[in-house]
mmCIF file of C-alpha atoms in Angstrom:
data_model
loop_
_atom_site.group_PDB
_atom_site.id
_atom_site.type_symbol
_atom_site.label_atom_id
_atom_site.label_comp_id
_atom_site.label_asym_id
_atom_site.label_seq_id
_atom_site.Cartn_x
_atom_site.Cartn_y
_atom_site.Cartn_z
ATOM 1 C CA MET R 1 -48.631 -113.115 -61.337
ATOM 2 C CA MET R 2 -50.053 -109.646 -61.890
ATOM 3 C CA ASP R 3 -53.849 -109.490 -61.717
ATOM 4 C CA THR R 4 -54.920 -107.747 -64.919
ATOM 5 C CA THR R 5 -57.257 -110.473 -66.143
ATOM 6 C CA GLN R 6 -60.148 -108.091 -66.665
ATOM 7 C CA LYS R 7 -57.992 -106.012 -69.000
ATOM 8 C CA HIS R 8 -56.117 -108.704 -70.911
ATOM 9 C CA THR R 9 -56.724 -111.913 -72.798
ATOM 10 C CA ALA R 10 -54.763 -114.974 -71.712
ATOM 11 C CA PRO R 11 -51.980 -114.439 -74.319
ATOM 12 C CA GLN R 12 -51.765 -110.755 -73.397
ATOM 13 C CA GLN R 13 -51.612 -111.637 -69.703
ATOM 14 C CA ALA R 14 -48.789 -114.096 -70.327
ATOM 15 C CA PHE R 15 -46.904 -111.443 -72.325
ATOM 16 C CA VAL R 16 -47.266 -108.862 -69.544
ATOM 17 C CA ASP R 17 -46.350 -111.318 -66.792
ATOM 18 C CA SER R 18 -43.220 -112.493 -68.583
ATOM 19 C CA ILE R 19 -41.974 -108.910 -68.657
ATOM 20 C CA ALA R 20 -43.227 -107.559 -65.329
ATOM 21 C CA SER R 21 -41.711 -110.489 -63.432
ATOM 22 C CA ARG R 22 -38.177 -109.228 -64.044
ATOM 23 C CA THR R 23 -36.182 -108.061 -61.040
ATOM 24 C CA GLN R 24 -34.929 -104.476 -60.703
ATOM 25 C CA PRO R 25 -32.607 -104.300 -57.688
ATOM 26 C CA LEU R 26 -30.976 -100.986 -58.611
ATOM 27 C CA GLU R 27 -32.287 -97.478 -58.172
ATOM 28 C CA PRO R 28 -33.823 -95.546 -59.792
ATOM 29 C CA MET R 29 -35.405 -98.319 -61.888
ATOM 30 C CA ASN R 30 -36.538 -100.136 -58.743
ATOM 31 C CA ARG R 31 -38.748 -97.173 -57.842
ATOM 32 C CA LEU R 32 -39.913 -96.662 -61.398
ATOM 33 C CA GLY R 33 -40.629 -100.378 -61.762
ATOM 34 C CA LYS R 34 -42.946 -100.432 -58.766
ATOM 35 C CA GLU R 35 -44.903 -97.525 -60.234
ATOM 36 C CA ALA R 36 -44.994 -99.215 -63.642
ATOM 37 C CA ARG R 37 -46.315 -102.510 -62.285
ATOM 38 C CA GLU R 38 -49.041 -100.619 -60.480
ATOM 39 C CA ALA R 39 -49.947 -98.851 -63.734
ATOM 40 C CA LEU R 40 -50.107 -102.164 -65.595
ATOM 41 C CA THR R 41 -53.056 -103.273 -63.479
ATOM 42 C CA SER R 42 -55.247 -100.686 -65.208
ATOM 43 C CA LEU R 43 -53.750 -100.497 -68.711
ATOM 44 C CA SER R 44 -55.179 -102.283 -71.736
ATOM 45 C CA PHE R 45 -53.372 -103.831 -74.681
ATOM 46 C CA PRO R 46 -53.959 -101.864 -77.916
ATOM 47 C CA SER R 47 -56.273 -103.381 -80.515
ATOM 48 C CA ARG R 48 -57.668 -102.452 -83.925
ATOM 49 C CA LYS R 49 -60.266 -100.395 -82.050
ATOM 50 C CA THR R 50 -57.535 -98.300 -80.434
ATOM 51 C CA GLU R 51 -57.290 -95.264 -82.717
ATOM 52 C CA ALA R 52 -53.541 -94.770 -82.240
ATOM 53 C CA TRP R 53 -52.902 -98.425 -83.149
ATOM 54 C CA LYS R 54 -55.570 -98.799 -85.814
ATOM 55 C CA TYR R 55 -53.148 -99.730 -88.603
ATOM 56 C CA THR R 56 -50.536 -101.546 -86.525
ATOM 57 C CA PRO R 57 -51.702 -104.793 -84.945
ATOM 58 C CA VAL R 58 -49.442 -105.992 -82.158
ATOM 59 C CA ASN R 59 -50.818 -109.514 -81.841
ATOM 60 C CA SER R 60 -47.694 -110.844 -83.553
ATOM 61 C CA LEU R 61 -45.715 -109.809 -80.463
ATOM 62 C CA LEU R 62 -47.799 -112.168 -78.344
ATOM 63 C CA LYS R 63 -46.424 -115.109 -80.317
ATOM 64 C CA LEU R 64 -42.875 -114.319 -79.234
ATOM 65 C CA SER R 65 -41.330 -116.231 -76.357
ATOM 66 C CA MET R 66 -38.921 -114.508 -74.006
ATOM 67 C CA PRO R 67 -35.906 -116.786 -73.499
ATOM 68 C CA GLU R 68 -34.929 -117.576 -69.920
ATOM 69 C CA THR R 69 -31.311 -116.704 -70.682
ATOM 70 C CA THR R 70 -29.590 -115.117 -73.662
ATOM 71 C CA ALA R 71 -25.969 -115.090 -74.711
ATOM 72 C CA THR R 72 -23.990 -111.971 -73.794
ATOM 73 C CA SER R 73 -20.462 -113.173 -74.455
ATOM 74 C CA GLY R 74 -19.505 -110.219 -76.625
ATOM 75 C CA ILE R 75 -20.177 -108.819 -80.065
ATOM 76 C CA PRO R 76 -21.704 -111.478 -82.365
ATOM 77 C CA THR R 77 -19.439 -112.471 -85.239
ATOM 78 C CA ASN R 78 -22.090 -111.502 -87.797
ATOM 79 C CA ILE R 79 -22.281 -107.937 -86.489
ATOM 80 C CA THR R 80 -19.812 -105.284 -87.596
ATOM 81 C CA LEU R 81 -19.756 -102.253 -85.358
ATOM 82 C CA PRO R 82 -19.839 -98.976 -87.288
ATOM 83 C CA GLN R 83 -16.702 -96.890 -87.294
ATOM 84 C CA THR R 84 -17.089 -93.703 -85.311
ATOM 85 C CA ASP R 85 -14.931 -90.890 -84.008
ATOM 86 C CA GLY R 86 -17.363 -90.305 -81.137
ATOM 87 C CA TYR R 87 -17.961 -91.889 -77.764
ATOM 88 C CA LEU R 88 -19.376 -95.398 -77.913
ATOM 89 C CA TRP R 89 -21.686 -97.412 -75.667
ATOM 90 C CA VAL R 90 -22.528 -100.974 -76.735
ATOM 91 C CA THR R 91 -24.951 -103.490 -75.252
ATOM 92 C CA VAL R 92 -25.737 -107.056 -76.294
ATOM 93 C CA ASN R 93 -29.128 -108.348 -75.180
ATOM 94 C CA GLY R 94 -29.300 -105.518 -72.673
ATOM 95 C CA GLN R 95 -25.887 -106.157 -71.098
ATOM 96 C CA PRO R 96 -23.124 -103.536 -71.477
ATOM 97 C CA VAL R 97 -20.028 -104.662 -73.374
ATOM 98 C CA ALA R 98 -17.260 -102.681 -71.693
ATOM 99 C CA GLU R 99 -14.461 -103.766 -74.021
ATOM 100 C CA ALA R 100 -16.369 -102.413 -77.032
ATOM 101 C CA SER R 101 -17.374 -99.151 -75.368
ATOM 102 C CA SER R 102 -15.517 -95.885 -74.984
ATOM 103 C CA LEU R 103 -16.903 -93.183 -72.703
ATOM 104 C CA PRO R 104 -15.416 -89.839 -71.607
ATOM 105 C CA GLU R 105 -13.304 -89.667 -68.473
ATOM 106 C CA ASN R 106 -12.504 -86.692 -66.260
ATOM 107 C CA THR R 107 -14.966 -84.384 -67.975
ATOM 108 C CA ASN R 108 -17.859 -82.343 -66.656
ATOM 109 C CA VAL R 109 -20.244 -84.253 -68.920
ATOM 110 C CA PHE R 110 -21.600 -87.412 -67.312
ATOM 111 C CA ILE R 111 -22.231 -90.416 -69.569
ATOM 112 C CA GLY R 112 -22.788 -93.663 -67.727
ATOM 113 C CA LEU R 113 -25.213 -96.092 -66.167
ATOM 114 C CA LEU R 114 -28.452 -94.666 -64.879
ATOM 115 C CA SER R 115 -27.782 -96.275 -61.501
ATOM 116 C CA GLU R 116 -24.412 -94.481 -61.304
ATOM 117 C CA ALA R 117 -26.064 -91.195 -62.236
ATOM 118 C CA HIS R 118 -28.584 -91.770 -59.457
ATOM 119 C CA ASP R 119 -25.783 -92.374 -56.956
ATOM 120 C CA ARG R 120 -24.059 -89.121 -57.944
ATOM 121 C CA PHE R 121 -27.061 -86.904 -58.712
ATOM 122 C CA PRO R 122 -30.066 -88.475 -56.948
ATOM 123 C CA ASP R 123 -32.194 -85.332 -56.782
ATOM 124 C CA LEU R 124 -31.551 -84.434 -60.422
ATOM 125 C CA VAL R 125 -32.319 -87.935 -61.723
ATOM 126 C CA ASN R 126 -35.439 -88.372 -59.600
ATOM 127 C CA ALA R 127 -36.715 -84.963 -60.700
ATOM 128 C CA HIS R 128 -36.574 -86.010 -64.365
ATOM 129 C CA LEU R 129 -36.742 -89.777 -64.884
ATOM 130 C CA GLY R 130 -40.252 -90.935 -65.688
ATOM 131 C CA THR R 131 -41.797 -87.476 -65.495
ATOM 132 C CA ILE R 132 -42.635 -87.095 -69.194
ATOM 133 C CA ALA R 133 -42.705 -90.741 -70.307
ATOM 134 C CA GLU R 134 -46.354 -91.655 -69.906
ATOM 135 C CA GLN R 135 -46.136 -95.045 -68.224
ATOM 136 C CA LYS R 136 -49.404 -94.400 -66.381
ATOM 137 C CA HIS R 137 -51.197 -94.133 -69.723
ATOM 138 C CA ASP R 138 -49.245 -96.301 -72.176
ATOM 139 C CA ILE R 139 -48.770 -100.022 -71.705
ATOM 140 C CA PHE R 140 -45.486 -100.327 -73.610
ATOM 141 C CA THR R 141 -43.929 -97.496 -71.609
ATOM 142 C CA ALA R 142 -45.072 -99.211 -68.423
ATOM 143 C CA LEU R 143 -43.634 -102.523 -69.643
ATOM 144 C CA ASN R 144 -40.287 -100.833 -70.195
ATOM 145 C CA GLY R 145 -40.470 -99.283 -66.744
ATOM 146 C CA SER R 146 -41.246 -102.639 -65.167
ATOM 147 C CA ALA R 147 -38.451 -104.520 -66.957
ATOM 148 C CA ALA R 148 -35.433 -102.240 -67.484
ATOM 149 C CA ALA R 149 -32.837 -103.212 -64.878
ATOM 150 C CA ASP R 150 -30.736 -100.128 -65.595
ATOM 151 C CA GLY R 151 -30.221 -97.605 -68.349
ATOM 152 C CA LEU R 152 -27.910 -94.939 -69.680
ATOM 153 C CA ALA R 153 -27.799 -91.319 -68.552
ATOM 154 C CA VAL R 154 -26.298 -88.308 -70.320
ATOM 155 C CA ILE R 155 -26.086 -85.235 -68.101
ATOM 156 C CA LEU R 156 -24.642 -81.920 -69.265
ATOM 157 C CA PRO R 157 -24.124 -79.110 -66.745
ATOM 158 C CA VAL R 158 -24.743 -75.470 -67.617
ATOM 159 C CA SER R 159 -22.825 -74.267 -70.706
ATOM 160 C CA GLU R 160 -21.117 -77.629 -71.304
ATOM 161 C CA THR R 161 -20.708 -79.026 -74.817
ATOM 162 C CA MET R 162 -20.024 -82.648 -75.686
ATOM 163 C CA ASP R 163 -16.732 -82.544 -77.555
ATOM 164 C CA LYS R 164 -17.750 -85.637 -79.542
ATOM 165 C CA PRO R 165 -21.078 -87.258 -80.374
ATOM 166 C CA LEU R 166 -22.239 -90.298 -78.414
ATOM 167 C CA ARG R 167 -23.107 -93.476 -80.352
ATOM 168 C CA ILE R 168 -25.250 -96.015 -78.508
ATOM 169 C CA ILE R 169 -25.578 -99.455 -80.083
ATOM 170 C CA HIS R 170 -28.092 -102.033 -78.877
ATOM 171 C CA ILE R 171 -27.574 -105.511 -80.354
ATOM 172 C CA THR R 172 -30.112 -108.300 -79.848
ATOM 173 C CA THR R 173 -29.565 -111.997 -80.619
ATOM 174 C CA ASP R 174 -31.124 -115.400 -79.987
ATOM 175 C CA GLY R 175 -34.698 -114.179 -79.570
ATOM 176 C CA ALA R 176 -33.721 -111.764 -76.778
ATOM 177 C CA TRP R 177 -36.076 -109.172 -75.326
ATOM 178 C CA ASP R 178 -34.376 -105.863 -74.571
ATOM 179 C CA PHE R 179 -35.674 -102.837 -72.662
ATOM 180 C CA PRO R 180 -33.261 -99.923 -73.212
ATOM 181 C CA ARG R 181 -33.774 -96.793 -71.152
ATOM 182 C CA LEU R 182 -32.086 -93.473 -71.969
ATOM 183 C CA LEU R 183 -32.204 -90.236 -70.003
ATOM 184 C CA VAL R 184 -30.680 -87.047 -71.440
ATOM 185 C CA ILE R 185 -30.569 -83.887 -69.327
ATOM 186 C CA ALA R 186 -29.054 -80.910 -71.145
ATOM 187 C CA GLY R 187 -28.470 -77.958 -68.846
ATOM 188 C CA LYS R 188 -28.846 -74.317 -69.802
ATOM 189 C CA ASN R 189 -26.794 -73.339 -72.879
ATOM 190 C CA SER R 190 -25.373 -76.857 -73.287
ATOM 191 C CA GLU R 191 -25.030 -78.894 -76.478
ATOM 192 C CA ALA R 192 -25.276 -82.633 -77.118
ATOM 193 C CA SER R 193 -25.482 -85.065 -80.020
ATOM 194 C CA VAL R 194 -26.632 -88.653 -79.428
ATOM 195 C CA GLU R 195 -27.271 -91.484 -81.873
ATOM 196 C CA VAL R 196 -29.060 -94.693 -80.865
ATOM 197 C CA ARG R 197 -28.716 -97.668 -83.198
ATOM 198 C CA PHE R 198 -30.587 -100.969 -83.007
ATOM 199 C CA MET R 199 -28.894 -103.957 -84.659
ATOM 200 C CA GLY R 200 -29.399 -107.721 -84.935
ATOM 201 C CA GLU R 201 -30.145 -110.403 -87.512
ATOM 202 C CA ASP R 202 -32.761 -112.389 -85.558
ATOM 203 C CA LYS R 203 -36.391 -111.672 -86.514
ATOM 204 C CA SER R 204 -37.726 -113.089 -83.240
ATOM 205 C CA THR R 205 -36.170 -110.429 -80.988
ATOM 206 C CA PHE R 206 -38.191 -107.722 -79.239
ATOM 207 C CA THR R 207 -36.845 -104.314 -78.252
ATOM 208 C CA ASN R 208 -39.015 -101.957 -76.201
ATOM 209 C CA ALA R 209 -37.077 -98.707 -75.744
ATOM 210 C CA VAL R 210 -37.906 -95.501 -73.880
ATOM 211 C CA THR R 211 -35.987 -92.228 -74.199
ATOM 212 C CA GLU R 212 -36.548 -89.009 -72.244
ATOM 213 C CA VAL R 213 -34.786 -85.792 -73.281
ATOM 214 C CA PHE R 214 -34.830 -82.577 -71.260
ATOM 215 C CA ALA R 215 -33.466 -79.454 -72.945
ATOM 216 C CA GLU R 216 -33.159 -76.482 -70.632
ATOM 217 C CA GLU R 217 -33.049 -72.838 -71.746
ATOM 218 C CA ASP R 218 -30.816 -72.241 -74.796
ATOM 219 C CA ALA R 219 -29.790 -75.919 -74.936
ATOM 220 C CA ARG R 220 -29.131 -77.561 -78.308
ATOM 221 C CA VAL R 221 -29.777 -81.296 -78.569
ATOM 222 C CA ASN R 222 -29.875 -83.667 -81.525
ATOM 223 C CA VAL R 223 -30.966 -87.281 -81.078
ATOM 224 C CA SER R 224 -30.918 -89.791 -83.937
ATOM 225 C CA PHE R 225 -32.395 -93.281 -84.075
ATOM 226 C CA VAL R 226 -31.189 -95.871 -86.570
ATOM 227 C CA GLU R 227 -33.330 -99.006 -86.790
ATOM 228 C CA GLU R 228 -31.220 -101.579 -88.562
ATOM 229 C CA GLY R 229 -32.192 -104.784 -86.751
ATOM 230 C CA ASN R 230 -34.450 -107.449 -88.247
ATOM 231 C CA GLY R 231 -36.591 -107.977 -85.161
ATOM 232 C CA ASN R 232 -39.508 -106.145 -83.536
ATOM 233 C CA THR R 233 -38.972 -102.661 -82.133
ATOM 234 C CA ILE R 234 -41.153 -100.247 -80.207
ATOM 235 C CA GLN R 235 -39.276 -96.999 -79.680
ATOM 236 C CA GLN R 236 -40.862 -94.245 -77.585
ATOM 237 C CA THR R 237 -39.307 -90.829 -77.179
ATOM 238 C CA TRP R 238 -40.338 -87.751 -75.239
ATOM 239 C CA VAL R 239 -38.585 -84.386 -75.537
ATOM 240 C CA SER R 240 -39.241 -81.501 -73.145
ATOM 241 C CA GLN R 241 -37.971 -78.109 -74.319
ATOM 242 C CA GLN R 242 -37.565 -74.910 -72.354
ATOM 243 C CA SER R 243 -37.312 -71.395 -73.779
ATOM 244 C CA LYS R 244 -34.973 -70.792 -76.726
ATOM 245 C CA SER R 245 -33.896 -74.426 -76.856
ATOM 246 C CA ASN R 246 -33.299 -76.141 -80.193
ATOM 247 C CA CYS R 247 -33.961 -79.871 -80.508
ATOM 248 C CA GLY R 248 -33.933 -82.292 -83.411
ATOM 249 C CA VAL R 249 -35.066 -85.913 -83.476
ATOM 250 C CA HIS R 250 -34.143 -87.885 -86.587
ATOM 251 C CA THR R 251 -35.226 -91.444 -87.382
ATOM 252 C CA LEU R 252 -33.919 -93.813 -90.043
ATOM 253 C CA THR R 253 -35.633 -97.194 -90.428
ATOM 254 C CA VAL R 254 -34.153 -99.676 -92.896
ATOM 255 C CA ASN R 255 -34.887 -103.054 -91.288
ATOM 256 C CA GLY R 256 -37.383 -104.592 -88.927
ATOM 257 C CA ARG R 257 -40.294 -106.987 -88.830
ATOM 258 C CA LEU R 258 -42.577 -104.685 -86.837
ATOM 259 C CA VAL R 259 -41.380 -101.179 -85.997
ATOM 260 C CA ARG R 260 -43.341 -98.555 -84.104
ATOM 261 C CA ASN R 261 -41.845 -95.132 -83.338
ATOM 262 C CA ASN R 262 -43.708 -92.795 -80.999
ATOM 263 C CA LEU R 263 -42.281 -89.286 -80.692
ATOM 264 C CA THR R 264 -43.672 -86.513 -78.493
ATOM 265 C CA MET R 265 -42.209 -82.999 -78.491
ATOM 266 C CA LEU R 266 -43.304 -80.717 -75.630
ATOM 267 C CA LEU R 267 -42.532 -77.053 -76.315
ATOM 268 C CA ASN R 268 -42.739 -75.657 -72.802
ATOM 269 C CA GLY R 269 -41.021 -72.303 -73.301
ATOM 270 C CA GLU R 270 -41.109 -69.436 -75.783
ATOM 271 C CA HIS R 271 -38.888 -69.293 -78.881
ATOM 272 C CA CYS R 272 -38.267 -73.036 -79.024
ATOM 273 C CA GLU R 273 -37.298 -74.686 -82.299
ATOM 274 C CA SER R 274 -38.048 -78.337 -83.040
ATOM 275 C CA ALA R 275 -37.051 -80.460 -86.029
ATOM 276 C CA LEU R 276 -38.529 -83.897 -86.687
ATOM 277 C CA ASN R 277 -37.117 -85.858 -89.617
ATOM 278 C CA GLY R 278 -37.707 -89.421 -90.699
ATOM 279 C CA LEU R 279 -36.808 -91.718 -93.584
ATOM 280 C CA TYR R 280 -38.090 -95.289 -93.833
ATOM 281 C CA ILE R 281 -37.017 -97.719 -96.543
ATOM 282 C CA THR R 282 -39.076 -100.909 -96.481
ATOM 283 C CA ARG R 283 -39.266 -104.184 -98.358
ATOM 284 C CA ASP R 284 -40.698 -107.719 -98.071
ATOM 285 C CA ASP R 285 -43.319 -107.765 -95.289
ATOM 286 C CA MET R 286 -41.859 -105.008 -93.096
ATOM 287 C CA HIS R 287 -44.312 -102.905 -91.098
ATOM 288 C CA VAL R 288 -43.102 -99.436 -90.045
ATOM 289 C CA ASP R 289 -45.312 -97.025 -88.103
ATOM 290 C CA ASN R 290 -44.293 -93.470 -87.161
ATOM 291 C CA HIS R 291 -46.506 -91.548 -84.737
ATOM 292 C CA THR R 292 -45.558 -87.991 -83.783
ATOM 293 C CA LEU R 293 -47.052 -85.289 -81.591
ATOM 294 C CA VAL R 294 -45.750 -81.728 -81.412
ATOM 295 C CA ASP R 295 -47.388 -79.901 -78.515
ATOM 296 C CA HIS R 296 -47.050 -76.129 -78.887
ATOM 297 C CA ARG R 297 -47.650 -74.897 -75.347
ATOM 298 C CA GLN R 298 -46.086 -71.432 -75.522
ATOM 299 C CA PRO R 299 -45.998 -68.534 -78.033
ATOM 300 C CA ASN R 300 -43.335 -67.797 -80.643
ATOM 301 C CA CYS R 301 -42.186 -71.364 -81.284
ATOM 302 C CA MET R 302 -41.413 -73.199 -84.502
ATOM 303 C CA SER R 303 -41.623 -76.866 -85.456
ATOM 304 C CA ASP R 304 -40.647 -78.351 -88.805
ATOM 305 C CA GLU R 305 -41.421 -81.981 -89.593
ATOM 306 C CA MET R 306 -40.624 -84.069 -92.665
ATOM 307 C CA TYR R 307 -41.080 -87.828 -92.985
ATOM 308 C CA LYS R 308 -40.532 -89.742 -96.211
ATOM 309 C CA GLY R 309 -41.011 -93.375 -97.114
ATOM 310 C CA ILE R 310 -39.825 -95.647 -99.926
ATOM 311 C CA LEU R 311 -41.834 -98.855 -99.816
ATOM 312 C CA GLY R 312 -41.399 -102.071 -101.769
ATOM 313 C CA GLY R 313 -42.500 -105.696 -101.608
ATOM 314 C CA LYS R 314 -45.556 -106.293 -99.435
ATOM 315 C CA SER R 315 -44.457 -103.791 -96.829
ATOM 316 C CA THR R 316 -46.656 -101.347 -94.950
ATOM 317 C CA GLY R 317 -45.942 -97.815 -93.840
ATOM 318 C CA VAL R 318 -47.974 -95.804 -91.352
ATOM 319 C CA PHE R 319 -47.606 -92.119 -90.561
ATOM 320 C CA ASN R 320 -49.744 -90.262 -88.045
ATOM 321 C CA GLY R 321 -48.457 -86.836 -87.117
ATOM 322 C CA LYS R 322 -50.315 -84.298 -85.020
ATOM 323 C CA VAL R 323 -49.450 -80.667 -84.400
ATOM 324 C CA TYR R 324 -51.335 -79.360 -81.374
ATOM 325 C CA VAL R 325 -51.414 -75.599 -80.842
ATOM 326 C CA ARG R 326 -52.824 -74.456 -77.512
ATOM 327 C CA PRO R 327 -54.834 -71.208 -77.141
ATOM 328 C CA HIS R 328 -51.926 -69.403 -75.504
ATOM 329 C CA ALA R 329 -49.432 -70.413 -78.218
ATOM 330 C CA GLN R 330 -49.812 -67.409 -80.528
ATOM 331 C CA LYS R 331 -47.197 -66.702 -83.224
ATOM 332 C CA THR R 332 -46.649 -70.434 -83.730
ATOM 333 C CA ASN R 333 -45.003 -71.605 -86.957
ATOM 334 C CA ALA R 334 -45.583 -75.309 -87.592
ATOM 335 C CA PHE R 335 -44.966 -77.303 -90.749
ATOM 336 C CA GLN R 336 -45.546 -80.984 -91.377
ATOM 337 C CA SER R 337 -45.032 -83.149 -94.452
ATOM 338 C CA ASN R 338 -45.285 -86.858 -95.229
ATOM 339 C CA ARG R 339 -44.406 -88.121 -98.707
ATOM 340 C CA ASN R 340 -44.211 -91.718 -99.884
ATOM 341 C CA ILE R 341 -43.133 -93.585 -103.008
ATOM 342 C CA LEU R 342 -44.514 -97.068 -103.669
ATOM 343 C CA LEU R 343 -42.212 -99.403 -105.593
ATOM 344 C CA SER R 344 -44.642 -102.311 -105.900
ATOM 345 C CA GLU R 345 -48.341 -103.018 -106.338
ATOM 346 C CA ASP R 346 -48.506 -104.710 -102.936
ATOM 347 C CA ALA R 347 -46.852 -101.990 -100.836
ATOM 348 C CA ARG R 348 -49.237 -99.693 -98.990
ATOM 349 C CA VAL R 349 -49.257 -96.593 -96.807
ATOM 350 C CA ASN R 350 -51.699 -95.176 -94.292
ATOM 351 C CA SER R 351 -50.946 -91.478 -93.805
ATOM 352 C CA LYS R 352 -52.781 -89.119 -91.472
ATOM 353 C CA PRO R 353 -51.231 -85.700 -90.852
ATOM 354 C CA GLU R 354 -53.238 -83.611 -88.385
ATOM 355 C CA LEU R 355 -53.437 -80.022 -87.204
ATOM 356 C CA GLU R 356 -55.368 -79.149 -84.045
ATOM 357 C CA ILE R 357 -55.181 -75.399 -83.566
ATOM 358 C CA TYR R 358 -56.749 -73.288 -80.821
ATOM 359 C CA ALA R 359 -54.819 -70.056 -81.466
ATOM 360 C CA ASP R 360 -55.693 -67.571 -84.210
ATOM 361 C CA ASP R 361 -52.337 -65.922 -84.971
ATOM 362 C CA VAL R 362 -50.352 -68.854 -86.362
ATOM 363 C CA LYS R 363 -48.748 -70.149 -89.547
ATOM 364 C CA CYS R 364 -49.346 -73.876 -89.873
ATOM 365 C CA SER R 365 -49.424 -76.265 -92.795
ATOM 366 C CA HIS R 366 -49.470 -79.993 -93.382
ATOM 367 C CA GLY R 367 -49.552 -82.293 -96.356
ATOM 368 C CA SER R 368 -49.329 -85.894 -97.465
ATOM 369 C CA THR R 369 -48.673 -87.521 -100.840
ATOM 370 C CA THR R 370 -48.337 -91.158 -101.862
ATOM 371 C CA GLY R 371 -47.599 -92.329 -105.376
ATOM 372 C CA ARG R 372 -45.117 -93.874 -107.753
ATOM 373 C CA LEU R 373 -42.013 -92.501 -109.403
ATOM 374 C CA ASP R 374 -42.562 -89.690 -111.866
ATOM 375 C CA ASN R 375 -42.701 -91.279 -115.333
ATOM 376 C CA GLU R 376 -41.743 -88.009 -117.005
ATOM 377 C CA ALA R 377 -38.624 -87.739 -114.850
ATOM 378 C CA LEU R 378 -37.758 -91.357 -115.632
ATOM 379 C CA PHE R 379 -38.243 -90.741 -119.346
ATOM 380 C CA TYR R 380 -36.055 -87.633 -119.212
ATOM 381 C CA LEU R 381 -33.190 -89.461 -117.483
ATOM 382 C CA ARG R 382 -33.435 -92.423 -119.866
ATOM 383 C CA SER R 383 -33.328 -90.022 -122.808
ATOM 384 C CA ARG R 384 -30.002 -88.822 -121.399
ATOM 385 C CA GLY R 385 -28.570 -92.328 -121.612
ATOM 386 C CA LEU R 386 -29.336 -93.765 -118.182
ATOM 387 C CA SER R 387 -30.782 -97.247 -117.841
ATOM 388 C CA THR R 388 -34.168 -97.644 -116.166
ATOM 389 C CA SER R 389 -32.453 -99.079 -113.087
ATOM 390 C CA SER R 390 -29.944 -96.235 -112.844
ATOM 391 C CA ALA R 391 -32.612 -93.600 -113.418
ATOM 392 C CA THR R 392 -34.807 -95.135 -110.726
ATOM 393 C CA LYS R 393 -31.965 -95.173 -108.213
ATOM 394 C CA LEU R 394 -31.076 -91.576 -108.995
ATOM 395 C CA LEU R 395 -34.647 -90.397 -108.421
ATOM 396 C CA LEU R 396 -34.962 -92.340 -105.172
ATOM 397 C CA GLN R 397 -31.660 -90.961 -103.916
ATOM 398 C CA ALA R 398 -32.843 -87.427 -104.666
ATOM 399 C CA PHE R 399 -36.126 -88.174 -102.894
ATOM 400 C CA GLY R 400 -34.350 -89.351 -99.761
ATOM 401 C CA GLU R 401 -31.685 -86.656 -99.886
ATOM 402 C CA GLU R 402 -34.270 -83.970 -99.130
ATOM 403 C CA VAL R 403 -34.632 -85.491 -95.665
ATOM 404 C CA LEU R 404 -30.956 -86.291 -95.150
ATOM 405 C CA GLU R 405 -29.793 -82.744 -95.828
ATOM 406 C CA ARG R 406 -31.861 -81.673 -92.801
ATOM 407 C CA ILE R 407 -30.141 -84.138 -90.451
ATOM 408 C CA PRO R 408 -26.828 -83.082 -88.807
ATOM 409 C CA ASP R 409 -25.666 -86.682 -88.288
ATOM 410 C CA HIS R 410 -22.949 -87.705 -90.739
ATOM 411 C CA ASP R 411 -22.986 -91.392 -89.758
ATOM 412 C CA LEU R 412 -26.750 -91.669 -90.203
ATOM 413 C CA ASN R 413 -26.637 -89.885 -93.535
ATOM 414 C CA GLU R 414 -23.905 -92.124 -94.933
ATOM 415 C CA LEU R 415 -25.741 -95.250 -93.802
ATOM 416 C CA ALA R 416 -28.965 -94.007 -95.379
ATOM 417 C CA ARG R 417 -27.207 -93.245 -98.662
ATOM 418 C CA ASN R 418 -25.778 -96.768 -98.713
ATOM 419 C CA TYR R 419 -29.250 -98.228 -98.334
ATOM 420 C CA LEU R 420 -30.655 -95.907 -100.997
ATOM 421 C CA GLN R 421 -28.018 -97.166 -103.418
ATOM 422 C CA LYS R 422 -29.058 -100.776 -102.758
ATOM 423 C CA ILE R 423 -32.710 -100.299 -103.739
#
């Protein structure tokens, strides 16, 4: 048992121990796991007094029980895999399903297990894995590091382009706890498109995912996350950009009991461009929290962020986005927007956009609005013969479309439009 009793209550200690006791025989996760378990001895569980978790209590996670074994016999019969013309990687309860996956062969682009990447490119993997994910400072990142037995790596050499997008699907069943780990290294002047989708009908599952993306000079990388499972998800993503790179991170949340997305963009070189887009559609008692940080570290960079929410039932949405402009980062252009529509009296949103600027030659703006559908617009559409239901759907689709038109992921966009039509 790990001795963190001074930091944790008994339920928190049991939660940590159940995760940190997992075995990690393969490199590089064996090394990372040892470092993570050491970090856990000094990390505290977030509470209401923790500013970053003020509106998202995680005590409900402590009531979950990690099963000793979970079924991994293939794709569950109640799950339909999305059709895709891209590469496909599927896991069920953390175990790869080879017969459902399709990865490139005989190409210069490596897509495969993290352990295989470490065998082939040990210096490259060790120089990147765990270097921007803050497992020394964040307990959920450390828990992922201490539990993930393996992961997936995407490595693009200089000037290589993925000829097809990669779709990663993580399915959880039977109360499973899953700890996906993804490492993307895009070499100079390379191009990649990756979509990660979380699926599963069981509300008692727990997914704690960590993604690290490294975009070298002139690289172009788009990463999309689709949260479609009914369980609990904590998704943490770090993106490190070098000069003249262009990166987009796009998040669609349509299901989930408790969902927390942490996204950190590190603009480490000049003339970087970053796009952050999010759409969350909630109902019942869903709780969806998006936290973003864009760290402008160098001059002449641009970031553009738009998150929108459509909230019904007794659901809760949280948005906390910070743009941080360092003194050296002159000529920064940074834009941030969070807009929400409430469909019921019981739905609520906590929105906190932030700008922290230490340079004087910048163009930065942020804004947040929360309200109900425009009655005048509804009246206008009804006067043109539409029913109240049809008019409402049309307005909500237009509201969501503003985000979708910024996302270069056809599969995500079509899925989002299907959910918008069901509201």
